PDB file of C-alpha atoms in Angstrom:
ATOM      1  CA  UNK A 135     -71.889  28.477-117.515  1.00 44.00           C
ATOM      2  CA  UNK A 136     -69.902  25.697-119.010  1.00 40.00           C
ATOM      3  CA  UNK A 137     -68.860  28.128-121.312  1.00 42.00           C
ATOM      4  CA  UNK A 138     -67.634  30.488-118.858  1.00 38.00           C
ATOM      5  CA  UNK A 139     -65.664  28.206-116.808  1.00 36.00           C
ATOM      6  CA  UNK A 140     -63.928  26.550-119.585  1.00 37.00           C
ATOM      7  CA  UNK A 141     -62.986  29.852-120.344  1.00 40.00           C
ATOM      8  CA  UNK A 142     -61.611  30.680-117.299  1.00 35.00           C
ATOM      9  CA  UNK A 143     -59.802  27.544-117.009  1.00 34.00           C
ATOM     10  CA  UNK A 144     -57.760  27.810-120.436  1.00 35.00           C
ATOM     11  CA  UNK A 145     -57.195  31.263-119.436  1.00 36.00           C
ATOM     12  CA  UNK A 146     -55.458  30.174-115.967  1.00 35.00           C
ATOM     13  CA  UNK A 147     -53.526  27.748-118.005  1.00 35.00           C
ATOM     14  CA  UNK A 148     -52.102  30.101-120.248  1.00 39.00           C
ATOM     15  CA  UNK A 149     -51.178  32.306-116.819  1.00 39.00           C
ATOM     16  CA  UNK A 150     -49.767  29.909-115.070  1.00 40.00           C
ATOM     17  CA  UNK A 151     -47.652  28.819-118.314  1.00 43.00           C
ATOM     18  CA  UNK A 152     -46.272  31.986-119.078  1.00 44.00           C
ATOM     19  CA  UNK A 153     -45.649  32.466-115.227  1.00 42.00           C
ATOM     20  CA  UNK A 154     -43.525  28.743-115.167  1.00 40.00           C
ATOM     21  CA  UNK A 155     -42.117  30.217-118.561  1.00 50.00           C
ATOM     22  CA  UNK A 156     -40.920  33.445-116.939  1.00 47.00           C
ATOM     23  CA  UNK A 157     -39.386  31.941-113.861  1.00 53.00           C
ATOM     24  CA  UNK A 158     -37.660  29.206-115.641  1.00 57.00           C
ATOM     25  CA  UNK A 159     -35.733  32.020-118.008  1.00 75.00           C
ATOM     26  CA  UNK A 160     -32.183  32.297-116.447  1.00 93.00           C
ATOM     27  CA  UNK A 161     -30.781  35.713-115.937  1.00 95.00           C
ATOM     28  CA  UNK A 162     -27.838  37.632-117.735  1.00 95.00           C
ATOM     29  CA  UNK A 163     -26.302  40.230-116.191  1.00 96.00           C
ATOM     30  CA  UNK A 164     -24.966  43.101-117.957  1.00 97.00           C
ATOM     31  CA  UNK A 165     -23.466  46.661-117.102  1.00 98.00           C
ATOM     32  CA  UNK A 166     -24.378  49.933-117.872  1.00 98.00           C
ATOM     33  CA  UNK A 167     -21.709  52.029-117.488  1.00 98.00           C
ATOM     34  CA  UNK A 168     -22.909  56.159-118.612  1.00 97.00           C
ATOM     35  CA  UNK A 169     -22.046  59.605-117.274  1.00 97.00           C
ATOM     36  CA  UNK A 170     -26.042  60.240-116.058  1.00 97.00           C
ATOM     37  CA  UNK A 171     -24.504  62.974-114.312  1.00 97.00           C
ATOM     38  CA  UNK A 172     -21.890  65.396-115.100  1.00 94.00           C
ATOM     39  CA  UNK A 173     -20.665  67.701-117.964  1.00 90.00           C
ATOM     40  CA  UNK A 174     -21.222  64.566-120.576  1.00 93.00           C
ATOM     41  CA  UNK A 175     -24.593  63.643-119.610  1.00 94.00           C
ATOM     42  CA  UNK A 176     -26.240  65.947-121.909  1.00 89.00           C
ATOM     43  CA  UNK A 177     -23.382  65.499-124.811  1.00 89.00           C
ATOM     44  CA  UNK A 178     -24.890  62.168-125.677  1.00 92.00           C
ATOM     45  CA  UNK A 179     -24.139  59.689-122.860  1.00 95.00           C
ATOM     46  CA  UNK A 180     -27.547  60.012-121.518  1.00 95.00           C
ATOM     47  CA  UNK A 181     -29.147  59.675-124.988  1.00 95.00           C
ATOM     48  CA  UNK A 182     -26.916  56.465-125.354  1.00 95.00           C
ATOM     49  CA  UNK A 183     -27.841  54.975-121.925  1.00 97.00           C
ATOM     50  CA  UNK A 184     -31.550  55.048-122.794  1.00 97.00           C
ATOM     51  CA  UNK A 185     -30.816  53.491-126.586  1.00 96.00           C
ATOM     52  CA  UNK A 186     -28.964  50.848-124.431  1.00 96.00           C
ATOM     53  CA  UNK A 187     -32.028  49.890-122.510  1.00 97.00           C
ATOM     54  CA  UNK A 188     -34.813  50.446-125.314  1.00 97.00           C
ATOM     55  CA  UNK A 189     -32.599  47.709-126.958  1.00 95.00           C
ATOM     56  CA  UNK A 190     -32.096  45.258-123.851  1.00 96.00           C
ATOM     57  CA  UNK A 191     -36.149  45.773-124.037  1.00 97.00           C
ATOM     58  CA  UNK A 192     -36.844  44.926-127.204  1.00 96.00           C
ATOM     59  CA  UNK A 193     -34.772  41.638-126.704  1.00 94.00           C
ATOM     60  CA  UNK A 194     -36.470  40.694-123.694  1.00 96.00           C
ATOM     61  CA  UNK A 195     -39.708  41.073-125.288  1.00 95.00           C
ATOM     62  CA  UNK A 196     -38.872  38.680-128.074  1.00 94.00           C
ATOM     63  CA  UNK A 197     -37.877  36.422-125.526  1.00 94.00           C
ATOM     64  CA  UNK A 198     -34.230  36.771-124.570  1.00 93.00           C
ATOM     65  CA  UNK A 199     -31.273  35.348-125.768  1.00 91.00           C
ATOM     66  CA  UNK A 200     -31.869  32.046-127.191  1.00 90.00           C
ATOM     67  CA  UNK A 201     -35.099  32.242-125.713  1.00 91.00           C
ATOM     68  CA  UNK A 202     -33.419  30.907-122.784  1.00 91.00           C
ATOM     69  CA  UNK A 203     -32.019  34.078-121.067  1.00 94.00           C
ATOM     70  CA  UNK A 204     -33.020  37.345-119.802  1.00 97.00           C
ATOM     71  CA  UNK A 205     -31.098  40.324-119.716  1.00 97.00           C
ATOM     72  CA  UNK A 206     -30.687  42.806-116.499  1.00 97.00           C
ATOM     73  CA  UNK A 207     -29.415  46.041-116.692  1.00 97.00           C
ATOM     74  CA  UNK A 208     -27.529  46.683-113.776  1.00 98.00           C
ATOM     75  CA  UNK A 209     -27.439  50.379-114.017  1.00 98.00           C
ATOM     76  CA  UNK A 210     -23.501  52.606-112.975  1.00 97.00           C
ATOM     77  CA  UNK A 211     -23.406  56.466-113.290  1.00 98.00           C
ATOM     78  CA  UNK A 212     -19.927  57.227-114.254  1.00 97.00           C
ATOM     79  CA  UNK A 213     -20.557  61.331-113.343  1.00 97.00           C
ATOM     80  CA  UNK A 214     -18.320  62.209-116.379  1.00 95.00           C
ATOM     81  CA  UNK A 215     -15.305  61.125-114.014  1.00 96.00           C
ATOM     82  CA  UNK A 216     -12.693  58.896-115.075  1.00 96.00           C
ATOM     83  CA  UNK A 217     -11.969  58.112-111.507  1.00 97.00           C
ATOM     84  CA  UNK A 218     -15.277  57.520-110.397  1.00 97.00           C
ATOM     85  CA  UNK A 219     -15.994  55.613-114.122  1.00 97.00           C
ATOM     86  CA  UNK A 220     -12.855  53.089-112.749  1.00 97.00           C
ATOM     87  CA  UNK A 221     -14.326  52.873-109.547  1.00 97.00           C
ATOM     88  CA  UNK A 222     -17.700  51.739-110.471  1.00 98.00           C
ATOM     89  CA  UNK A 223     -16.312  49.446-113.545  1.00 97.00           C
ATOM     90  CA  UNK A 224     -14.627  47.178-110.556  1.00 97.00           C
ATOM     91  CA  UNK A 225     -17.932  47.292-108.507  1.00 98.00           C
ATOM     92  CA  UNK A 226     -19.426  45.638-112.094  1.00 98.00           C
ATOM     93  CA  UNK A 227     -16.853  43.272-112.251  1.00 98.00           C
ATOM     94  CA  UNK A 228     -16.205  42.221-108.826  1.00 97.00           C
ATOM     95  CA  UNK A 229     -19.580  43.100-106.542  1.00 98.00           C
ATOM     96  CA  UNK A 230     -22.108  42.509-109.652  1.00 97.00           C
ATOM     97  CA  UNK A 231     -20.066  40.229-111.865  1.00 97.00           C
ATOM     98  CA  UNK A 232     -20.995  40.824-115.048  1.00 98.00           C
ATOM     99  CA  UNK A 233     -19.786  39.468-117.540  1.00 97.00           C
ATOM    100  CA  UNK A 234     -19.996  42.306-120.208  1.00 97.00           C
ATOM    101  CA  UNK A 235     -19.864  46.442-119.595  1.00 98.00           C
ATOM    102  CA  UNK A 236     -21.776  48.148-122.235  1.00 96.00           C
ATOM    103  CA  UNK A 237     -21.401  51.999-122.512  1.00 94.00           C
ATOM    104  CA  UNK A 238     -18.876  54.858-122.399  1.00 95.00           C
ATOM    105  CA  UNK A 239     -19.299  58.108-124.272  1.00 95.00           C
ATOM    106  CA  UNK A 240     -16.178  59.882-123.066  1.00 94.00           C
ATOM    107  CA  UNK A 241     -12.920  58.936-124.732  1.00 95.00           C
ATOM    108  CA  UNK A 242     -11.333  59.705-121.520  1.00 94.00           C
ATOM    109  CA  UNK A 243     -13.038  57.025-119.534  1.00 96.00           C
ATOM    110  CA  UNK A 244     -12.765  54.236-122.276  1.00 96.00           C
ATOM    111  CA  UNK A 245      -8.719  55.089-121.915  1.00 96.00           C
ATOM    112  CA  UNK A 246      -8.312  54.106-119.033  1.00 96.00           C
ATOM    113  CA  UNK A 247     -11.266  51.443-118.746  1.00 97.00           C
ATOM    114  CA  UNK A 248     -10.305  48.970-121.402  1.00 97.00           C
ATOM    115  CA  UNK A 249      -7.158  47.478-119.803  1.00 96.00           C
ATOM    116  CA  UNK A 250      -8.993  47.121-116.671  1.00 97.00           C
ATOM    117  CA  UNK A 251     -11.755  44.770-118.449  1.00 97.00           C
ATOM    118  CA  UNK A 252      -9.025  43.240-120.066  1.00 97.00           C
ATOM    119  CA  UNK A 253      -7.260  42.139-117.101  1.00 97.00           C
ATOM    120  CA  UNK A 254     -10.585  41.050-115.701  1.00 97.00           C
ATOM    121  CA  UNK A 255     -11.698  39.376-118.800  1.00 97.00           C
ATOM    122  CA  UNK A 256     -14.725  41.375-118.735  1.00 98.00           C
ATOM    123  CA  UNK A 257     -16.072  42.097-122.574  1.00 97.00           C
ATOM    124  CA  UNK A 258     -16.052  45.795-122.820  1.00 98.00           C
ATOM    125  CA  UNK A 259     -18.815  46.769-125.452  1.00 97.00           C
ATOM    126  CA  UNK A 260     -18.206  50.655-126.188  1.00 97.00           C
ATOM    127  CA  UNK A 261     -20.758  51.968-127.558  1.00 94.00           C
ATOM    128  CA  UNK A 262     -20.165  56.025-128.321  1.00 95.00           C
ATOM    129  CA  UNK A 263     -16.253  56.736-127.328  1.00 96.00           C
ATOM    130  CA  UNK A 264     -14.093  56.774-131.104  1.00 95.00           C
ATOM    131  CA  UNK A 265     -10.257  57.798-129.595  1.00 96.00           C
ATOM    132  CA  UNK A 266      -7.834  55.107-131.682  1.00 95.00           C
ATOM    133  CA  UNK A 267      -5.593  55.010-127.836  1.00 94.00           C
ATOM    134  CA  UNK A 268      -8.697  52.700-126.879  1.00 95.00           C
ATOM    135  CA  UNK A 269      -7.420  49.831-128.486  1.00 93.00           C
ATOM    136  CA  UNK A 270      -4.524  51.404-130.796  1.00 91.00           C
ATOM    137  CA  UNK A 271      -1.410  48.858-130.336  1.00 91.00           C
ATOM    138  CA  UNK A 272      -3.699  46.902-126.782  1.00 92.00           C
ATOM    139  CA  UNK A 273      -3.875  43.843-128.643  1.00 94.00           C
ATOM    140  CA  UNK A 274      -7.326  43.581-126.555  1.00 96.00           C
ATOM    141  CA  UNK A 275      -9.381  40.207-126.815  1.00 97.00           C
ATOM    142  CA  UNK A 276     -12.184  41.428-124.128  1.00 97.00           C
ATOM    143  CA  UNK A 277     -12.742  45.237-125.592  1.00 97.00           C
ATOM    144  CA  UNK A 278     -14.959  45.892-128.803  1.00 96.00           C
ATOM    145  CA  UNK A 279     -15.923  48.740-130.611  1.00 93.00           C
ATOM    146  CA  UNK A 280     -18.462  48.927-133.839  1.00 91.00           C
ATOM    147  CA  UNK A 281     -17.904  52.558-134.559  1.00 91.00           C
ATOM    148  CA  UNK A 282     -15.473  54.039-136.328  1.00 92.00           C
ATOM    149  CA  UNK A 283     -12.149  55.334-135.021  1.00 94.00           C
ATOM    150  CA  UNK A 284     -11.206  58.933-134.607  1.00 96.00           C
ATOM    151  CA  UNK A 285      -8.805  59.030-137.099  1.00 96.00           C
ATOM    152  CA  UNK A 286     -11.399  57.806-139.867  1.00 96.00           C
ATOM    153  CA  UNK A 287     -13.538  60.874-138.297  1.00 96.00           C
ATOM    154  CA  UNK A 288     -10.626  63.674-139.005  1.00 97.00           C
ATOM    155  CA  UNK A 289      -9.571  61.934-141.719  1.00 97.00           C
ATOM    156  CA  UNK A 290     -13.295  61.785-143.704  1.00 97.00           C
ATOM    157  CA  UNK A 291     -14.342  65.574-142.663  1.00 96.00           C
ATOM    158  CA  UNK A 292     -10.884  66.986-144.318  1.00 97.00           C
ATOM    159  CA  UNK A 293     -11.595  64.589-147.268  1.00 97.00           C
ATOM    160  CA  UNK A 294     -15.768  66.065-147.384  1.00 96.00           C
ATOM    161  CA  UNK A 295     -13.909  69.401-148.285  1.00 95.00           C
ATOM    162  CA  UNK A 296     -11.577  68.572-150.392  1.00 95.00           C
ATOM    163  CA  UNK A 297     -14.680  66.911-152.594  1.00 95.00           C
ATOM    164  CA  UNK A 298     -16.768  70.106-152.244  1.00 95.00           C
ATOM    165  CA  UNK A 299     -14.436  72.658-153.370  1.00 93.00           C
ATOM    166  CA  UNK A 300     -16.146  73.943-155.909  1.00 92.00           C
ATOM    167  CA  UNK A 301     -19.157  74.260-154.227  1.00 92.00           C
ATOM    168  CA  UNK A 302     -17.351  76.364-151.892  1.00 88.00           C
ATOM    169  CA  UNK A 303     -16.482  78.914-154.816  1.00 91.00           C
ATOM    170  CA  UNK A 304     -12.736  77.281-154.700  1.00 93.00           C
ATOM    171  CA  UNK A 305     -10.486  76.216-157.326  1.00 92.00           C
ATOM    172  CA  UNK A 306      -7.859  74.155-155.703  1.00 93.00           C
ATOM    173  CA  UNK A 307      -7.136  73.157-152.067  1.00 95.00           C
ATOM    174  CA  UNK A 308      -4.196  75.743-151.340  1.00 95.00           C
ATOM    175  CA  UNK A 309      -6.762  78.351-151.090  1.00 96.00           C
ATOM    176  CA  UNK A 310      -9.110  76.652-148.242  1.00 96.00           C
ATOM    177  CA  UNK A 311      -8.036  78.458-145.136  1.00 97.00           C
ATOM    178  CA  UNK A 312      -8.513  76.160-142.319  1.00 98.00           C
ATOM    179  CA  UNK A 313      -7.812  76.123-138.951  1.00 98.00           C
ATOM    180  CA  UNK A 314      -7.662  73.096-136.442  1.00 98.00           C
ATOM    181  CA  UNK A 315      -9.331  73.311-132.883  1.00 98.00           C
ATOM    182  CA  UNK A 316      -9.862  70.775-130.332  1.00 98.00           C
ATOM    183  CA  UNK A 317     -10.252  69.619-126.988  1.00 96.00           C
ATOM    184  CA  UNK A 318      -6.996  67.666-125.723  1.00 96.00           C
ATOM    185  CA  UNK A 319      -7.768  64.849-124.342  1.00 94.00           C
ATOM    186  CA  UNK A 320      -7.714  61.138-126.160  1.00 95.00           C
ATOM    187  CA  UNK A 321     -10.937  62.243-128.019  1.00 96.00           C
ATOM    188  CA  UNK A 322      -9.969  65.110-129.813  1.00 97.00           C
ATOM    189  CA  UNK A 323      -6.125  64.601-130.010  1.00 96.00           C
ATOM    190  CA  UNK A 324      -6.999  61.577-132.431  1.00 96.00           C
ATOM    191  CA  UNK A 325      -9.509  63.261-134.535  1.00 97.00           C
ATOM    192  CA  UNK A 326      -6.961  66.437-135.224  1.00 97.00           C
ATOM    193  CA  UNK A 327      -4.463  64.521-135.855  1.00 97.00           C
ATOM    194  CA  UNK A 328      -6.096  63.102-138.844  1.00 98.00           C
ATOM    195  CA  UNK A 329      -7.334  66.120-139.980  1.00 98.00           C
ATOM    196  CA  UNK A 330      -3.733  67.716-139.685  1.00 98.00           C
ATOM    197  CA  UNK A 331      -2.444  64.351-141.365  1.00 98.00           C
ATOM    198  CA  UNK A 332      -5.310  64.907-144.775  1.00 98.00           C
ATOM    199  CA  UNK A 333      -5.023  68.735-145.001  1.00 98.00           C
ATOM    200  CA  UNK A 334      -1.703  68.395-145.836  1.00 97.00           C
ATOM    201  CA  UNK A 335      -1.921  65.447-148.312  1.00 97.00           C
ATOM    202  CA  UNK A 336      -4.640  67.635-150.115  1.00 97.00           C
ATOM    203  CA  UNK A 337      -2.110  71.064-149.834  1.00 97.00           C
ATOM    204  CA  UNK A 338      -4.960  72.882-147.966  1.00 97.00           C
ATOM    205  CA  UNK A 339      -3.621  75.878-146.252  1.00 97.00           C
ATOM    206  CA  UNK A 340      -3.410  75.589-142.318  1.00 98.00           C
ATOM    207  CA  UNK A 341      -3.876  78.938-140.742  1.00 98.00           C
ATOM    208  CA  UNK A 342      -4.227  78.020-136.879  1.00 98.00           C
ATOM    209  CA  UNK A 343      -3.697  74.807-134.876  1.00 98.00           C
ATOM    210  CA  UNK A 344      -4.603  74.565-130.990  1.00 98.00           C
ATOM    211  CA  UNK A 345      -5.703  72.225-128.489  1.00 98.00           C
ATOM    212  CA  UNK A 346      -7.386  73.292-125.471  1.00 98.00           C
ATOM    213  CA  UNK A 347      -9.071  71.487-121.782  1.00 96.00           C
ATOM    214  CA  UNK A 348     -12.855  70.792-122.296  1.00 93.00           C
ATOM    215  CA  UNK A 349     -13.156  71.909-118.845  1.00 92.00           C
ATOM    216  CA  UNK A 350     -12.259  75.373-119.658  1.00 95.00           C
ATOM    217  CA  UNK A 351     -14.721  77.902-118.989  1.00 95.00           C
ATOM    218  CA  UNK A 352     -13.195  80.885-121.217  1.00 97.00           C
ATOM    219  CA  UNK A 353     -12.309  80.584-124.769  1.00 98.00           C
ATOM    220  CA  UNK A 354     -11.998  84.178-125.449  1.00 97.00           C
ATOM    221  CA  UNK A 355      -8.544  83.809-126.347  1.00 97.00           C
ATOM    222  CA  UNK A 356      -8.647  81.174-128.795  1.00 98.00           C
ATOM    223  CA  UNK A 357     -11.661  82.734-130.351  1.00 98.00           C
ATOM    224  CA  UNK A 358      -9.440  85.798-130.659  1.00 98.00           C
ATOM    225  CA  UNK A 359      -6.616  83.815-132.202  1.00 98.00           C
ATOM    226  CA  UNK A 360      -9.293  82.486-135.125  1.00 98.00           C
ATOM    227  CA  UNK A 361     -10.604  85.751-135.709  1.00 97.00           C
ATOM    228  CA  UNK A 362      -6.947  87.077-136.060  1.00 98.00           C
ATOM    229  CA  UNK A 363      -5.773  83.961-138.536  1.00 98.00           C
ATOM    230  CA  UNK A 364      -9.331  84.722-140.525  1.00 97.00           C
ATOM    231  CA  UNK A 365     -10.138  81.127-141.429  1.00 97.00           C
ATOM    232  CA  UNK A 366     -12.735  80.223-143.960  1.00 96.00           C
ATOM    233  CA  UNK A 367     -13.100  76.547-142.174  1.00 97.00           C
ATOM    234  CA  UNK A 368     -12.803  76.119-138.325  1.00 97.00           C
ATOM    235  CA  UNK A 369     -12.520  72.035-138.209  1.00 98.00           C
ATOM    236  CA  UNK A 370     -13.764  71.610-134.296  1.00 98.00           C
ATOM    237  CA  UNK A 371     -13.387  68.689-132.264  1.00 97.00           C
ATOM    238  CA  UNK A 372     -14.661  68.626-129.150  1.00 96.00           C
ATOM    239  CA  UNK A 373     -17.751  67.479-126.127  1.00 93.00           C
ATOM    240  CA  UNK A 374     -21.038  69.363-126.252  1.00 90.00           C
ATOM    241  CA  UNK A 375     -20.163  71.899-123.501  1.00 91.00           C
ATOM    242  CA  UNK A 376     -17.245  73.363-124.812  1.00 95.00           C
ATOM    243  CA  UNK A 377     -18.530  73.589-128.352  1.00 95.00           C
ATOM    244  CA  UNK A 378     -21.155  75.598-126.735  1.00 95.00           C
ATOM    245  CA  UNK A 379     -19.690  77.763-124.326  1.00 96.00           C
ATOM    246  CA  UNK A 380     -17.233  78.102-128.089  1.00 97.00           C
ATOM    247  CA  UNK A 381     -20.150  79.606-130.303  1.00 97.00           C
ATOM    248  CA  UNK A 382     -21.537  81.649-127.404  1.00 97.00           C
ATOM    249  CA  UNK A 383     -18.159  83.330-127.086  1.00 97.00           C
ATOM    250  CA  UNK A 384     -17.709  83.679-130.807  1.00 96.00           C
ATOM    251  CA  UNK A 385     -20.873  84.935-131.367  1.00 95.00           C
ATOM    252  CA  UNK A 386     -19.850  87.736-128.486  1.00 95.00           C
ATOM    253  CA  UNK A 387     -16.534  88.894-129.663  1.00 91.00           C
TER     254      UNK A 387
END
């Protein structure tokens, strides 16, 4: 019986320690700011909301930051809206003020977004979005970005073929036939112009250049352009639903 309550008595200890332990942790607020809704939920900004909160987990397990501070997600659906992304950044900053926004797939949000954390002195963390206009000549202190630019994208796919030639059964780069598609917003204006910028340092042959809106919902034309200018590499830059509704068209015509 002794036993048993000794037993019982550590145990309520320990409880009540990790209870005093828990409440004495301060909180850290910090913004999640993802299209959960909309044309780029699917694309990947869903996918990099939950990464964002399997990692705020795995911190809090381990005890915070410091061991002295919890993290809270306070969760903000940007609907794949620019607008509405702006609208719900200044609820962040001025209703919920936190002190860091952590998100952003689109390119076309992150625009926009980054002078408005600035101006706040709000650290922007972007996680997914790659356009160089994010920061490109901002001089930003509050907006950070470990990925790399768009530019290194266009700039390394262009270079990938150029270093395969021969395994594509050619013998220099004039012969590669390549044409340049993309959607024309801050995304894919920055990644083509790279890839315009390498193909002809390398002397690849450009067959078709054309930007297009990723809201589109007919590409027929375009499609019809490619098959017309018959090139052997389509370099495509561009959100998951246009790529799509792109290869279901091709694949029709």
């Amino acid at each position: 019986m002794k036993k048993v309550l000794t037993g019982l008595i550590v145990a309520t200890v320990l409880l009540w320690g990790t209870v005093l332990d828990c409440a004495a942790k301060e909180q850290i607020k910090i913004g999640l700011l993802n299209s959960l809704t909309g044309a780029f939920a699917l694309a990947g900004a869903e996918a990099g909301h939950r990464g964002s909160l399997i990692a705020i987990e795995m911190w809090n397990e381990k005890g915070g930051i410091g061991g002295k501070y919890e993290i809270l997600p306070v969760v903000s659906d940007a609907q794949s809206n620019p607008d509405v992304a702006i609208r719900e950044a200044e609820r962040l900053i001025n209703v919920e003020k936190v002190p860091v926004i952590l998100g952003v797939y689109s390119s076309s949000i992150a625009v926009p977004l980054a002078p408005i954390c600035e101006q706040n002195k709000t650290i922007l963390w972007i996680t997914i979005a790659i356009s160089d206009a994010v920061v490109k000549g901002r001089h930003l202190q509050y907006v950070f970005r470990p990925q790399p630019m768009g530019s290194q994208w266009g700039k390394t796919s262009v270079e990938m073929l150029k270093d395969n030639l021969s395994r594509f059964g050619y013998k220099e780069p004039k012969e590669l036939r390549v044409a340049v598609i993309y959607e024309d917003g801050p995304y894919g204006t920055s990644v083509q112009a790279a890839n315009l910028e390498a193909l002809k340092k390398y002397g690849m042959n450009i067959v078709h250049h054309e930007g297009y809106n990723h809201k589109a919902n007919d590409l027929s034309a375009l499609i019809l352009k490619l098959k017309a200018a018959k090139p052997d590499v389509i370099l495509h830059t561009g959100y998951y639903p246009d790529i799509v509704l792109f290869t279901k068209q091709a694949r029709e015509l």
